[in-house]
Amino acid sequence: MLTTNEIAKLQVLMAKADIDQFQHIADMFNATRRMKVNSLKNNFKVGQKVTWTGKRGFQEGVITKINRKNIVVNAGPGGMWNVSPALLTVA
């Protein structure tokens, strides 16, 4: 977790970057984010009970499928949801 001071330094560095450097920074950010989401995704298994807070508030359900980017969760009467692994917690 970054400190407030570290985030402020990042903001200063990004303000100094030209458009090509900014694109490189965005690519690095996206690659790191994908790695972290993949790492989170590997902690879940089909059949596991999970919870998350989404557009319709608190939800809970059971994992039915693990896709490349999202996890499919059966929320019973709430329907089937494609949820990012970053939003899920084990119930």
N, CA and C atoms as an extended XYZ file, in Angstrom:
273
Properties=species:S:1:pos:R:3:atomname:S:1:resname:S:1:resid:I:1 pbc="F F F"
N         0.846       -1.178        0.000 N   MET     1
C         0.000        0.000        0.000 CA  MET     1
C         0.892        1.241        0.000 C   MET     1
N         0.570        2.174       -0.867 N   LEU     2
C         1.351        3.398       -0.975 CA  LEU     2
C         0.961        4.400        0.103 C   LEU     2
N         1.944        5.175        0.527 N   THR     3
C         1.668        6.250        1.473 CA  THR     3
C         1.162        7.468        0.712 C   THR     3
N         0.615        8.407        1.427 N   THR     4
C         0.135        9.646        0.814 CA  THR     4
C         1.278       10.384        0.139 C   THR     4
N         2.446       10.366        0.755 N   ASN     5
C         3.623       11.020        0.199 CA  ASN     5
C         4.049       10.365       -1.116 C   ASN     5
N         4.018        9.039       -1.175 N   GLU     6
C         4.387        8.324       -2.395 CA  GLU     6
C         3.403        8.619       -3.531 C   GLU     6
N         2.127        8.697       -3.204 N   ILE     7
C         1.115        9.023       -4.213 CA  ILE     7
C         1.330       10.440       -4.740 C   ILE     7
N         1.674       11.364       -3.861 N   ALA     8
C         1.950       12.742       -4.283 CA  ALA     8
C         3.149       12.783       -5.230 C   ALA     8
N         4.185       11.977       -4.944 N   LYS     9
C         5.364       11.915       -5.827 CA  LYS     9
C         4.976       11.367       -7.193 C   LYS     9
N         4.114       10.338       -7.212 N   LEU    10
C         3.642        9.799       -8.491 CA  LEU    10
C         2.909       10.864       -9.297 C   LEU    10
N         2.095       11.639       -8.628 N   GLN    11
C         1.330       12.687       -9.307 CA  GLN    11
C         2.264       13.717       -9.936 C   GLN    11
N         3.322       14.102       -9.217 N   VAL    12
C         4.294       15.062       -9.747 CA  VAL    12
C         5.004       14.478      -10.967 C   VAL    12
N         5.418       13.208      -10.873 N   LEU    13
C         6.103       12.563      -11.990 CA  LEU    13
C         5.195       12.454      -13.217 C   LEU    13
N         3.941       12.114      -12.997 N   MET    14
C         3.010       11.992      -14.116 CA  MET    14
C         2.761       13.346      -14.779 C   MET    14
N         2.759       14.410      -13.997 N   ALA    15
C         2.559       15.752      -14.557 CA  ALA    15
C         3.734       16.148      -15.451 C   ALA    15
N         4.928       15.625      -15.153 N   LYS    16
C         6.113       15.936      -15.942 CA  LYS    16
C         6.212       15.112      -17.224 C   LYS    16
N         5.499       13.994      -17.300 N   ALA    17
C         5.633       13.068      -18.421 CA  ALA    17
C         5.028       13.641      -19.694 C   ALA    17
N         5.686       13.356      -20.840 N   ASP    18
C         5.079       13.720      -22.116 CA  ASP    18
C         4.090       12.629      -22.510 C   ASP    18
N         3.415       12.779      -23.628 N   ILE    19
C         2.329       11.877      -24.001 CA  ILE    19
C         2.829       10.448      -24.228 C   ILE    19
N         4.019       10.285      -24.819 N   ASP    20
C         4.570        8.942      -25.037 CA  ASP    20
C         4.903        8.264      -23.711 C   ASP    20
N         5.496        9.018      -22.808 N   GLN    21
C         5.810        8.465      -21.488 CA  GLN    21
C         4.531        8.127      -20.736 C   GLN    21
N         3.509        8.963      -20.903 N   PHE    22
C         2.243        8.705      -20.227 CA  PHE    22
C         1.607        7.417      -20.734 C   PHE    22
N         1.735        7.161      -22.045 N   GLN    23
C         1.229        5.909      -22.609 CA  GLN    23
C         1.994        4.716      -22.036 C   GLN    23
N         3.301        4.859      -21.881 N   HIS    24
C         4.120        3.796      -21.296 CA  HIS    24
C         3.702        3.538      -19.835 C   HIS    24
N         3.442        4.609      -19.102 N   ILE    25
C         2.984        4.479      -17.712 CA  ILE    25
C         1.639        3.754      -17.673 C   ILE    25
N         0.735        4.105      -18.584 N   ALA    26
C        -0.586        3.459      -18.626 CA  ALA    26
C        -0.446        1.969      -18.934 C   ALA    26
N         0.445        1.620      -19.861 N   ASP    27
C         0.675        0.210      -20.189 CA  ASP    27
C         1.215       -0.559      -18.979 C   ASP    27
N         2.145        0.054      -18.259 N   MET    28
C         2.698       -0.593      -17.055 CA  MET    28
C         1.614       -0.776      -15.993 C   MET    28
N         0.785        0.243      -15.813 N   PHE    29
C        -0.308        0.168      -14.846 CA  PHE    29
C        -1.254       -0.978      -15.190 C   PHE    29
N        -1.656       -1.067      -16.463 N   ASN    30
C        -2.592       -2.105      -16.888 CA  ASN    30
C        -2.001       -3.499      -16.734 C   ASN    30
N        -0.722       -3.659      -17.061 N   ALA    31
C        -0.079       -4.962      -16.915 CA  ALA    31
C        -0.011       -5.378      -15.450 C   ALA    31
N         0.326       -4.451      -14.580 N   THR    32
C         0.398       -4.749      -13.149 CA  THR    32
C        -0.978       -5.073      -12.595 C   THR    32
N        -1.975       -4.342      -13.034 N   ARG    33
C        -3.354       -4.600      -12.580 CA  ARG    33
C        -3.808       -5.996      -13.004 C   ARG    33
N        -3.517       -6.380      -14.253 N   ARG    34
C        -3.881       -7.718      -14.725 CA  ARG    34
C        -3.199       -8.801      -13.886 C   ARG    34
N        -1.919       -8.605      -13.561 N   MET    35
C        -1.198       -9.570      -12.733 CA  MET    35
C        -1.841       -9.724      -11.359 C   MET    35
N        -2.216       -8.607      -10.751 N   LYS    36
C        -2.817       -8.649       -9.418 CA  LYS    36
C        -4.195       -9.314       -9.450 C   LYS    36
N        -4.995       -9.019      -10.477 N   VAL    37
C        -6.318       -9.643      -10.598 CA  VAL    37
C        -6.176      -11.145      -10.822 C   VAL    37
N        -5.213      -11.556      -11.657 N   ASN    38
C        -4.975      -12.981      -11.870 CA  ASN    38
C        -4.578      -13.671      -10.581 C   ASN    38
N        -3.748      -13.006       -9.793 N   SER    39
C        -3.329      -13.569       -8.515 CA  SER    39
C        -4.530      -13.740       -7.585 C   SER    39
N        -5.411      -12.753       -7.559 N   LEU    40
C        -6.630      -12.840       -6.743 CA  LEU    40
C        -7.539      -13.958       -7.233 C   LEU    40
N        -7.666      -14.065       -8.564 N   LYS    41
C        -8.552      -15.055       -9.171 CA  LYS    41
C        -8.145      -16.472       -8.785 C   LYS    41
N        -6.853      -16.703       -8.652 N   ASN    42
C        -6.361      -18.038       -8.318 CA  ASN    42
C        -6.712      -18.472       -6.893 C   ASN    42
N        -7.184      -17.544       -6.062 N   ASN    43
C        -7.577      -17.877       -4.689 CA  ASN    43
C        -8.992      -18.437       -4.599 C   ASN    43
N        -9.748      -18.378       -5.700 N   PHE    44
C       -11.147      -18.813       -5.682 CA  PHE    44
C       -11.312      -20.155       -6.379 C   PHE    44
N       -12.326      -20.901       -5.954 N   LYS    45
C       -12.636      -22.213       -6.524 CA  LYS    45
C       -14.133      -22.287       -6.830 C   LYS    45
N       -14.486      -23.084       -7.852 N   VAL    46
C       -15.891      -23.322       -8.182 CA  VAL    46
C       -16.569      -23.975       -6.980 C   VAL    46
N       -17.779      -23.505       -6.642 N   GLY    47
C       -18.533      -24.027       -5.512 CA  GLY    47
C       -18.332      -23.242       -4.229 C   GLY    47
N       -17.398      -22.327       -4.240 N   GLN    48
C       -17.096      -21.531       -3.046 CA  GLN    48
C       -18.141      -20.432       -2.862 C   GLN    48
N       -18.536      -20.184       -1.609 N   LYS    49
C       -19.481      -19.101       -1.306 CA  LYS    49
C       -18.702      -17.800       -1.181 C   LYS    49
N       -19.232      -16.756       -1.841 N   VAL    50
C       -18.573      -15.450       -1.858 CA  VAL    50
C       -19.579      -14.331       -1.628 C   VAL    50
N       -19.056      -13.167       -1.280 N   THR    51
C       -19.873      -11.962       -1.138 CA  THR    51
C       -19.191      -10.828       -1.892 C   THR    51
N       -19.982       -9.811       -2.247 N   TRP    52
C       -19.450       -8.609       -2.877 CA  TRP    52
C       -20.475       -7.511       -2.770 C   TRP    52
N       -20.027       -6.296       -2.956 N   THR    53
C       -20.929       -5.153       -2.990 CA  THR    53
C       -20.856       -4.568       -4.385 C   THR    53
N       -21.989       -4.550       -5.074 N   GLY    54
C       -22.043       -4.070       -6.449 CA  GLY    54
C       -23.070       -2.982       -6.629 C   GLY    54
N       -23.563       -2.855       -7.845 N   LYS    55
C       -24.541       -1.817       -8.176 CA  LYS    55
C       -25.819       -1.938       -7.355 C   LYS    55
N       -26.164       -3.157       -7.019 N   ARG    56
C       -27.400       -3.386       -6.250 CA  ARG    56
C       -27.129       -3.634       -4.776 C   ARG    56
N       -25.992       -3.186       -4.295 N   GLY    57
C       -25.655       -3.330       -2.887 CA  GLY    57
C       -25.002       -4.669       -2.576 C   GLY    57
N       -25.110       -5.083       -1.326 N   PHE    58
C       -24.480       -6.311       -0.860 CA  PHE    58
C       -25.114       -7.518       -1.539 C   PHE    58
N       -24.276       -8.423       -2.044 N   GLN    59
C       -24.741       -9.644       -2.703 CA  GLN    59
C       -23.937      -10.822       -2.168 C   GLN    59
N       -24.527      -11.990       -2.235 N   GLU    60
C       -23.785      -13.204       -1.915 CA  GLU    60
C       -24.232      -14.302       -2.859 C   GLU    60
N       -23.339      -15.244       -3.101 N   GLY    61
C       -23.665      -16.318       -4.012 CA  GLY    61
C       -22.581      -17.385       -4.017 C   GLY    61
N       -22.681      -18.274       -5.004 N   VAL    62
C       -21.756      -19.398       -5.138 CA  VAL    62
C       -21.083      -19.309       -6.507 C   VAL    62
N       -19.777      -19.497       -6.537 N   ILE    63
C       -19.026      -19.457       -7.787 CA  ILE    63
C       -19.406      -20.656       -8.643 C   ILE    63
N       -19.797      -20.377       -9.905 N   THR    64
C       -20.158      -21.457      -10.815 CA  THR    64
C       -19.118      -21.654      -11.915 C   THR    64
N       -18.356      -20.599      -12.227 N   LYS    65
C       -17.354      -20.698      -13.290 CA  LYS    65
C       -16.309      -19.607      -13.099 C   LYS    65
N       -15.075      -19.927      -13.429 N   ILE    66
C       -13.996      -18.941      -13.368 CA  ILE    66
C       -13.524      -18.673      -14.795 C   ILE    66
N       -13.835      -17.478      -15.293 N   ASN    67
C       -13.436      -17.068      -16.632 CA  ASN    67
C       -12.067      -16.400      -16.600 C   ASN    67
N       -11.596      -15.999      -17.773 N   ARG    68
C       -10.275      -15.387      -17.883 CA  ARG    68
C       -10.186      -14.073      -17.091 C   ARG    68
N       -11.226      -13.231      -17.170 N   LYS    69
C       -11.196      -11.938      -16.495 CA  LYS    69
C       -12.130      -11.852      -15.293 C   LYS    69
N       -13.268      -12.526      -15.360 N   ASN    70
C       -14.284      -12.421      -14.316 CA  ASN    70
C       -14.650      -13.790      -13.764 C   ASN    70
N       -15.369      -13.766      -12.659 N   ILE    71
C       -15.861      -14.990      -12.042 CA  ILE    71
C       -17.381      -14.951      -12.089 C   ILE    71
N       -17.995      -16.044      -12.552 N   VAL    72
C       -19.452      -16.126      -12.645 CA  VAL    72
C       -19.983      -16.618      -11.301 C   VAL    72
N       -20.890      -15.822      -10.724 N   VAL    73
C       -21.445      -16.136       -9.408 CA  VAL    73
C       -22.954      -16.273       -9.518 C   VAL    73
N       -23.500      -17.359       -8.974 N   ASN    74
C       -24.943      -17.570       -8.917 CA  ASN    74
C       -25.435      -16.998       -7.594 C   ASN    74
N       -26.211      -15.923       -7.673 N   ALA    75
C       -26.738      -15.266       -6.481 CA  ALA    75
C       -28.161      -15.732       -6.181 C   ALA    75
N       -28.533      -16.913       -6.649 N   GLY    76
C       -29.870      -17.450       -6.401 CA  GLY    76
C       -30.914      -16.609       -7.087 C   GLY    76
N       -31.897      -16.107       -6.310 N   PRO    77
C       -32.943      -15.282       -6.924 CA  PRO    77
C       -32.401      -13.969       -7.499 C   PRO    77
N       -31.196      -13.587       -7.073 N   GLY    78
C       -30.570      -12.357       -7.582 CA  GLY    78
C       -29.973      -12.527       -8.957 C   GLY    78
N       -29.932      -13.758       -9.481 N   GLY    79
C       -29.441      -14.009      -10.830 CA  GLY    79
C       -27.976      -14.381      -10.876 C   GLY    79
N       -27.483      -14.516      -12.101 N   MET    80
C       -26.081      -14.834      -12.361 CA  MET    80
C       -25.323      -13.531      -12.603 C   MET    80
N       -24.149      -13.423      -12.009 N   TRP    81
C       -23.358      -12.203      -12.129 CA  TRP    81
C       -21.942      -12.522      -12.577 C   TRP    81
N       -21.402      -11.695      -13.463 N   ASN    82
C       -19.973      -11.709      -13.795 CA  ASN    82
C       -19.313      -10.669      -12.905 C   ASN    82
N       -18.450      -11.139      -11.999 N   VAL    83
C       -17.875      -10.245      -10.998 CA  VAL    83
C       -16.350      -10.278      -11.101 C   VAL    83
N       -15.732       -9.115      -10.990 N   SER    84
C       -14.276       -9.040      -10.963 CA  SER    84
C       -13.767       -9.695       -9.679 C   SER    84
N       -12.700      -10.473       -9.757 N   PRO    85
C       -12.150      -11.106       -8.557 CA  PRO    85
C       -11.767      -10.085       -7.479 C   PRO    85
N       -11.441       -8.865       -7.890 N   ALA    86
C       -11.049       -7.834       -6.928 CA  ALA    86
C       -12.198       -7.431       -6.009 C   ALA    86
N       -13.445       -7.679       -6.441 N   LEU    87
C       -14.614       -7.303       -5.634 CA  LEU    87
C       -15.077       -8.411       -4.701 C   LEU    87
N       -14.613       -9.636       -4.931 N   LEU    88
C       -15.124      -10.791       -4.181 CA  LEU    88
C       -14.358      -11.026       -2.887 C   LEU    88
N       -15.108      -11.480       -1.870 N   THR    89
C       -14.501      -11.971       -0.633 CA  THR    89
C       -15.164      -13.302       -0.300 C   THR    89
N       -14.403      -14.196        0.318 N   VAL    90
C       -14.932      -15.504        0.695 CA  VAL    90
C       -15.918      -15.309        1.842 C   VAL    90
N       -17.101      -15.954        1.714 N   ALA    91
C       -18.144      -15.814        2.748 CA  ALA    91
C       -17.834      -16.710        3.931 C   ALA    91
